[in-house]
Amino acid sequence: MAYSEKVIDHYENPRNVGSLDKDDPQVATGMVGAPACGDVMKLQLKITDEGIIEDAKFKTYGCGSAIASSSLVTEWVKGKSIDEAAEIKNTAIAEELALPPVKIHCSILAEDAIKAAIEDYRTKNND
Amino acid sequence: MNYFQLFGLDNQFSIDLANLSTIYQSLQKQVHPDRFAHASSQEQLVAVQRSTEINDAYQTLKSPLLRAQYMLELRGVDMPDEQATVGDVSFLMRQMELRELLAEIKFADDTDAAIFEASQVFESEFEQLFSQLQVQLSENTEQSNGLACDNVRKLKFYQKLQIELDKLEDELLDD
């Protein structure tokens, strides 16, 4: 199966790979996994007191499409409010990367990672 | 007729694979195209369909994870969509660690030893979840079936780890 140019670009030059300090109260961590392919994704967001995402890092073990999906969302969420980020849909990710149907689960993984990170942020900040 | 009935087996998780294979061969023999060479096209079609069904049944029953999943389906357990993600954080943290362990093998002084160590770790964690799954399937309560379902999904990650490890082993062998 051929990967789209955008997938290859993100795969070869992934943006924002790495980790943020998980003990920083401003840092939220979202972890998700896809049993269908065994992919694991960690997305971390650094969120200002105003609820704006100022930084994002990811670490993904999986195929090219999973890496590209996570790399893309780190670019997309930066500068967004958490409410705006929560609106990102997997279909938009799949469309941007021209993912074939068998790789849609990679975009679902990325969407769920954003949601998990936001949920982590909300739990952390309601305590 | 479900796959267990098709193979004349009890609907239970533990299966003798050698016996399964023997039954498979004999069932396939019954529907072999040679036996239907002079039959009507309708009969030939039925034989082909049956052969496909026997094959699907065999592939499902042969694989412990597919078999477990199939049993849960027969019990009417609402399995999450194949694309639904897993959100158990501590489990996923552990998966990340295991993936890191896998990624570091290449840089080990003794890669053979590192591969062996990793496979031991994967295997023992797989076995632990797998034996829980066996107990949960035999309990067959609503709660245990739900847990079995989670465990099937988790075991798939270990299957993937093993595939990645095998791939790495091949790569290192080629160098």
PDB file of C-alpha atoms in Angstrom, chain B residues 25-166:
ATOM      1  CA  GLN B  25      -8.562 -32.269   6.986  1.00  0.00           C
ATOM      2  CA  SER B  26     -11.390 -34.778   7.032  1.00  0.00           C
ATOM      3  CA  LEU B  27     -14.087 -32.080   6.684  1.00  0.00           C
ATOM      4  CA  GLN B  28     -12.262 -30.531   3.764  1.00  0.00           C
ATOM      5  CA  LYS B  29     -11.958 -33.936   2.112  1.00  0.00           C
ATOM      6  CA  GLN B  30     -15.749 -34.284   2.161  1.00  0.00           C
ATOM      7  CA  VAL B  31     -16.198 -31.105   0.136  1.00  0.00           C
ATOM      8  CA  HIS B  32     -13.144 -31.446  -2.107  1.00  0.00           C
ATOM      9  CA  PRO B  33     -13.861 -30.278  -5.717  1.00  0.00           C
ATOM     10  CA  ASP B  34     -12.721 -33.710  -7.054  1.00  0.00           C
ATOM     11  CA  ARG B  35     -15.697 -35.301  -5.354  1.00  0.00           C
ATOM     12  CA  PHE B  36     -18.047 -32.888  -7.094  1.00  0.00           C
ATOM     13  CA  ALA B  37     -16.530 -33.085 -10.569  1.00  0.00           C
ATOM     14  CA  HIS B  38     -19.679 -34.658 -11.972  1.00  0.00           C
ATOM     15  CA  ALA B  39     -22.155 -32.926  -9.699  1.00  0.00           C
ATOM     16  CA  SER B  40     -24.513 -30.155 -10.739  1.00  0.00           C
ATOM     17  CA  SER B  41     -23.213 -26.598 -10.685  1.00  0.00           C
ATOM     18  CA  GLN B  42     -25.562 -25.938  -7.765  1.00  0.00           C
ATOM     19  CA  GLU B  43     -23.974 -28.751  -5.755  1.00  0.00           C
ATOM     20  CA  GLN B  44     -20.501 -27.565  -6.705  1.00  0.00           C
ATOM     21  CA  LEU B  45     -21.331 -24.091  -5.465  1.00  0.00           C
ATOM     22  CA  VAL B  46     -22.599 -25.426  -2.137  1.00  0.00           C
ATOM     23  CA  ALA B  47     -19.393 -27.471  -1.752  1.00  0.00           C
ATOM     24  CA  VAL B  48     -17.238 -24.403  -2.355  1.00  0.00           C
ATOM     25  CA  GLN B  49     -19.228 -22.366   0.152  1.00  0.00           C
ATOM     26  CA  ARG B  50     -18.948 -25.099   2.707  1.00  0.00           C
ATOM     27  CA  SER B  51     -15.225 -25.382   2.128  1.00  0.00           C
ATOM     28  CA  THR B  52     -14.881 -21.642   2.786  1.00  0.00           C
ATOM     29  CA  GLU B  53     -16.919 -21.963   5.945  1.00  0.00           C
ATOM     30  CA  ILE B  54     -14.794 -24.873   7.185  1.00  0.00           C
ATOM     31  CA  ASN B  55     -11.709 -22.833   6.482  1.00  0.00           C
ATOM     32  CA  ASP B  56     -13.027 -19.771   8.351  1.00  0.00           C
ATOM     33  CA  ALA B  57     -13.969 -21.989  11.270  1.00  0.00           C
ATOM     34  CA  TYR B  58     -10.535 -23.588  11.341  1.00  0.00           C
ATOM     35  CA  GLN B  59      -8.685 -20.256  11.246  1.00  0.00           C
ATOM     36  CA  THR B  60     -10.878 -18.927  14.056  1.00  0.00           C
ATOM     37  CA  LEU B  61     -10.646 -21.981  16.315  1.00  0.00           C
ATOM     38  CA  LYS B  62      -6.915 -22.439  15.743  1.00  0.00           C
ATOM     39  CA  SER B  63      -5.966 -18.998  17.059  1.00  0.00           C
ATOM     40  CA  PRO B  64      -6.518 -18.688  20.829  1.00  0.00           C
ATOM     41  CA  LEU B  65      -7.362 -14.991  20.632  1.00  0.00           C
ATOM     42  CA  LEU B  66      -9.768 -15.368  17.708  1.00  0.00           C
ATOM     43  CA  ARG B  67     -11.301 -18.381  19.445  1.00  0.00           C
ATOM     44  CA  ALA B  68     -11.804 -16.388  22.655  1.00  0.00           C
ATOM     45  CA  GLN B  69     -13.315 -13.525  20.713  1.00  0.00           C
ATOM     46  CA  TYR B  70     -15.614 -15.900  18.856  1.00  0.00           C
ATOM     47  CA  MET B  71     -16.773 -17.535  22.098  1.00  0.00           C
ATOM     48  CA  LEU B  72     -17.589 -14.131  23.537  1.00  0.00           C
ATOM     49  CA  GLU B  73     -19.551 -13.269  20.400  1.00  0.00           C
ATOM     50  CA  LEU B  74     -21.517 -16.512  20.709  1.00  0.00           C
ATOM     51  CA  ARG B  75     -22.303 -15.560  24.293  1.00  0.00           C
ATOM     52  CA  GLY B  76     -23.745 -12.308  23.014  1.00  0.00           C
ATOM     53  CA  VAL B  77     -21.058 -10.174  24.661  1.00  0.00           C
ATOM     54  CA  ASP B  78     -21.011  -6.716  23.168  1.00  0.00           C
ATOM     55  CA  MET B  79     -17.458  -6.565  21.872  1.00  0.00           C
ATOM     56  CA  PRO B  80     -16.113  -3.045  21.360  1.00  0.00           C
ATOM     57  CA  ASP B  81     -15.580  -2.057  17.757  1.00  0.00           C
ATOM     58  CA  GLU B  82     -12.293  -3.329  16.336  1.00  0.00           C
ATOM     59  CA  GLN B  83     -11.224   0.304  15.928  1.00  0.00           C
ATOM     60  CA  ALA B  84     -12.175   1.377  19.447  1.00  0.00           C
ATOM     61  CA  THR B  85      -9.130   2.469  21.394  1.00  0.00           C
ATOM     62  CA  VAL B  86      -7.895   1.203  24.744  1.00  0.00           C
ATOM     63  CA  GLY B  87      -7.594   3.818  27.472  1.00  0.00           C
ATOM     64  CA  ASP B  88      -6.231   1.835  30.432  1.00  0.00           C
ATOM     65  CA  VAL B  89      -3.386   4.174  31.347  1.00  0.00           C
ATOM     66  CA  SER B  90      -1.223   1.842  33.419  1.00  0.00           C
ATOM     67  CA  PHE B  91      -1.503  -0.874  30.795  1.00  0.00           C
ATOM     68  CA  LEU B  92      -0.540   1.583  28.062  1.00  0.00           C
ATOM     69  CA  MET B  93       2.379   2.932  30.121  1.00  0.00           C
ATOM     70  CA  ARG B  94       3.642  -0.624  30.360  1.00  0.00           C
ATOM     71  CA  GLN B  95       3.203  -1.039  26.596  1.00  0.00           C
ATOM     72  CA  MET B  96       5.283   2.108  26.050  1.00  0.00           C
ATOM     73  CA  GLU B  97       8.018   0.673  28.284  1.00  0.00           C
ATOM     74  CA  LEU B  98       7.964  -2.602  26.384  1.00  0.00           C
ATOM     75  CA  ARG B  99       8.170  -0.751  23.070  1.00  0.00           C
ATOM     76  CA  GLU B 100      11.167   1.155  24.438  1.00  0.00           C
ATOM     77  CA  LEU B 101      12.737  -2.106  25.516  1.00  0.00           C
ATOM     78  CA  LEU B 102      12.244  -3.353  21.967  1.00  0.00           C
ATOM     79  CA  ALA B 103      13.730  -0.186  20.474  1.00  0.00           C
ATOM     80  CA  GLU B 104      16.853  -0.506  22.621  1.00  0.00           C
ATOM     81  CA  ILE B 105      17.700  -4.046  21.520  1.00  0.00           C
ATOM     82  CA  LYS B 106      19.519  -2.761  18.430  1.00  0.00           C
ATOM     83  CA  PHE B 107      21.984  -0.886  20.636  1.00  0.00           C
ATOM     84  CA  ALA B 108      22.694  -3.735  23.042  1.00  0.00           C
ATOM     85  CA  ASP B 109      26.216  -5.196  23.189  1.00  0.00           C
ATOM     86  CA  ASP B 110      24.789  -8.658  22.919  1.00  0.00           C
ATOM     87  CA  THR B 111      21.689  -8.394  20.731  1.00  0.00           C
ATOM     88  CA  ASP B 112      20.925 -12.126  20.937  1.00  0.00           C
ATOM     89  CA  ALA B 113      20.778 -11.940  24.706  1.00  0.00           C
ATOM     90  CA  ALA B 114      18.675  -8.776  24.537  1.00  0.00           C
ATOM     91  CA  ILE B 115      16.204 -10.434  22.163  1.00  0.00           C
ATOM     92  CA  PHE B 116      15.982 -13.451  24.425  1.00  0.00           C
ATOM     93  CA  GLU B 117      15.381 -11.269  27.469  1.00  0.00           C
ATOM     94  CA  ALA B 118      12.683  -9.280  25.712  1.00  0.00           C
ATOM     95  CA  SER B 119      10.912 -12.408  24.514  1.00  0.00           C
ATOM     96  CA  GLN B 120      10.953 -13.772  28.076  1.00  0.00           C
ATOM     97  CA  VAL B 121       9.351 -10.572  29.364  1.00  0.00           C
ATOM     98  CA  PHE B 122       6.707 -10.498  26.616  1.00  0.00           C
ATOM     99  CA  GLU B 123       5.929 -14.146  27.078  1.00  0.00           C
ATOM    100  CA  SER B 124       5.529 -14.019  30.827  1.00  0.00           C
ATOM    101  CA  GLU B 125       3.233 -10.998  30.666  1.00  0.00           C
ATOM    102  CA  PHE B 126       1.261 -12.613  27.836  1.00  0.00           C
ATOM    103  CA  GLU B 127       0.915 -15.820  29.842  1.00  0.00           C
ATOM    104  CA  GLN B 128      -0.309 -13.920  32.877  1.00  0.00           C
ATOM    105  CA  LEU B 129      -3.102 -12.222  30.934  1.00  0.00           C
ATOM    106  CA  PHE B 130      -3.793 -15.417  29.036  1.00  0.00           C
ATOM    107  CA  SER B 131      -4.312 -17.525  32.139  1.00  0.00           C
ATOM    108  CA  GLN B 132      -6.657 -14.844  33.507  1.00  0.00           C
ATOM    109  CA  LEU B 133      -8.548 -15.073  30.219  1.00  0.00           C
ATOM    110  CA  GLN B 134      -8.903 -18.844  30.570  1.00  0.00           C
ATOM    111  CA  VAL B 135     -10.413 -18.479  34.026  1.00  0.00           C
ATOM    112  CA  GLN B 136     -12.711 -15.645  32.928  1.00  0.00           C
ATOM    113  CA  LEU B 137     -13.996 -17.619  29.954  1.00  0.00           C
ATOM    114  CA  SER B 138     -14.736 -20.667  32.059  1.00  0.00           C
ATOM    115  CA  GLU B 139     -16.558 -18.584  34.686  1.00  0.00           C
ATOM    116  CA  ASN B 140     -18.876 -17.280  31.978  1.00  0.00           C
ATOM    117  CA  THR B 141     -20.665 -14.592  33.976  1.00  0.00           C
ATOM    118  CA  GLU B 142     -21.556 -11.178  32.642  1.00  0.00           C
ATOM    119  CA  GLN B 143     -18.728  -9.654  34.637  1.00  0.00           C
ATOM    120  CA  SER B 144     -16.116 -12.270  33.715  1.00  0.00           C
ATOM    121  CA  ASN B 145     -17.071 -12.075  30.038  1.00  0.00           C
ATOM    122  CA  GLY B 146     -16.566  -8.314  30.133  1.00  0.00           C
ATOM    123  CA  LEU B 147     -13.134  -8.792  31.690  1.00  0.00           C
ATOM    124  CA  ALA B 148     -12.323 -11.497  29.145  1.00  0.00           C
ATOM    125  CA  CYS B 149     -13.187  -9.027  26.433  1.00  0.00           C
ATOM    126  CA  ASP B 150     -10.734  -6.464  27.860  1.00  0.00           C
ATOM    127  CA  ASN B 151      -8.073  -9.129  28.125  1.00  0.00           C
ATOM    128  CA  VAL B 152      -8.476 -10.221  24.502  1.00  0.00           C
ATOM    129  CA  ARG B 153      -7.944  -6.612  23.482  1.00  0.00           C
ATOM    130  CA  LYS B 154      -4.873  -6.322  25.696  1.00  0.00           C
ATOM    131  CA  LEU B 155      -3.392  -9.593  24.472  1.00  0.00           C
ATOM    132  CA  LYS B 156      -3.457  -8.229  20.932  1.00  0.00           C
ATOM    133  CA  PHE B 157      -0.812  -5.715  21.969  1.00  0.00           C
ATOM    134  CA  TYR B 158       1.439  -8.572  23.067  1.00  0.00           C
ATOM    135  CA  GLN B 159       0.822 -10.318  19.764  1.00  0.00           C
ATOM    136  CA  LYS B 160       2.004  -7.146  18.051  1.00  0.00           C
ATOM    137  CA  LEU B 161       5.094  -6.946  20.287  1.00  0.00           C
ATOM    138  CA  GLN B 162       5.998 -10.500  19.349  1.00  0.00           C
ATOM    139  CA  ILE B 163       5.607  -9.700  15.643  1.00  0.00           C
ATOM    140  CA  GLU B 164       7.857  -6.655  16.049  1.00  0.00           C
ATOM    141  CA  LEU B 165      10.419  -8.715  17.921  1.00  0.00           C
ATOM    142  CA  ASP B 166      10.454 -11.379  15.204  1.00  0.00           C
TER     143      ASP B 166
END
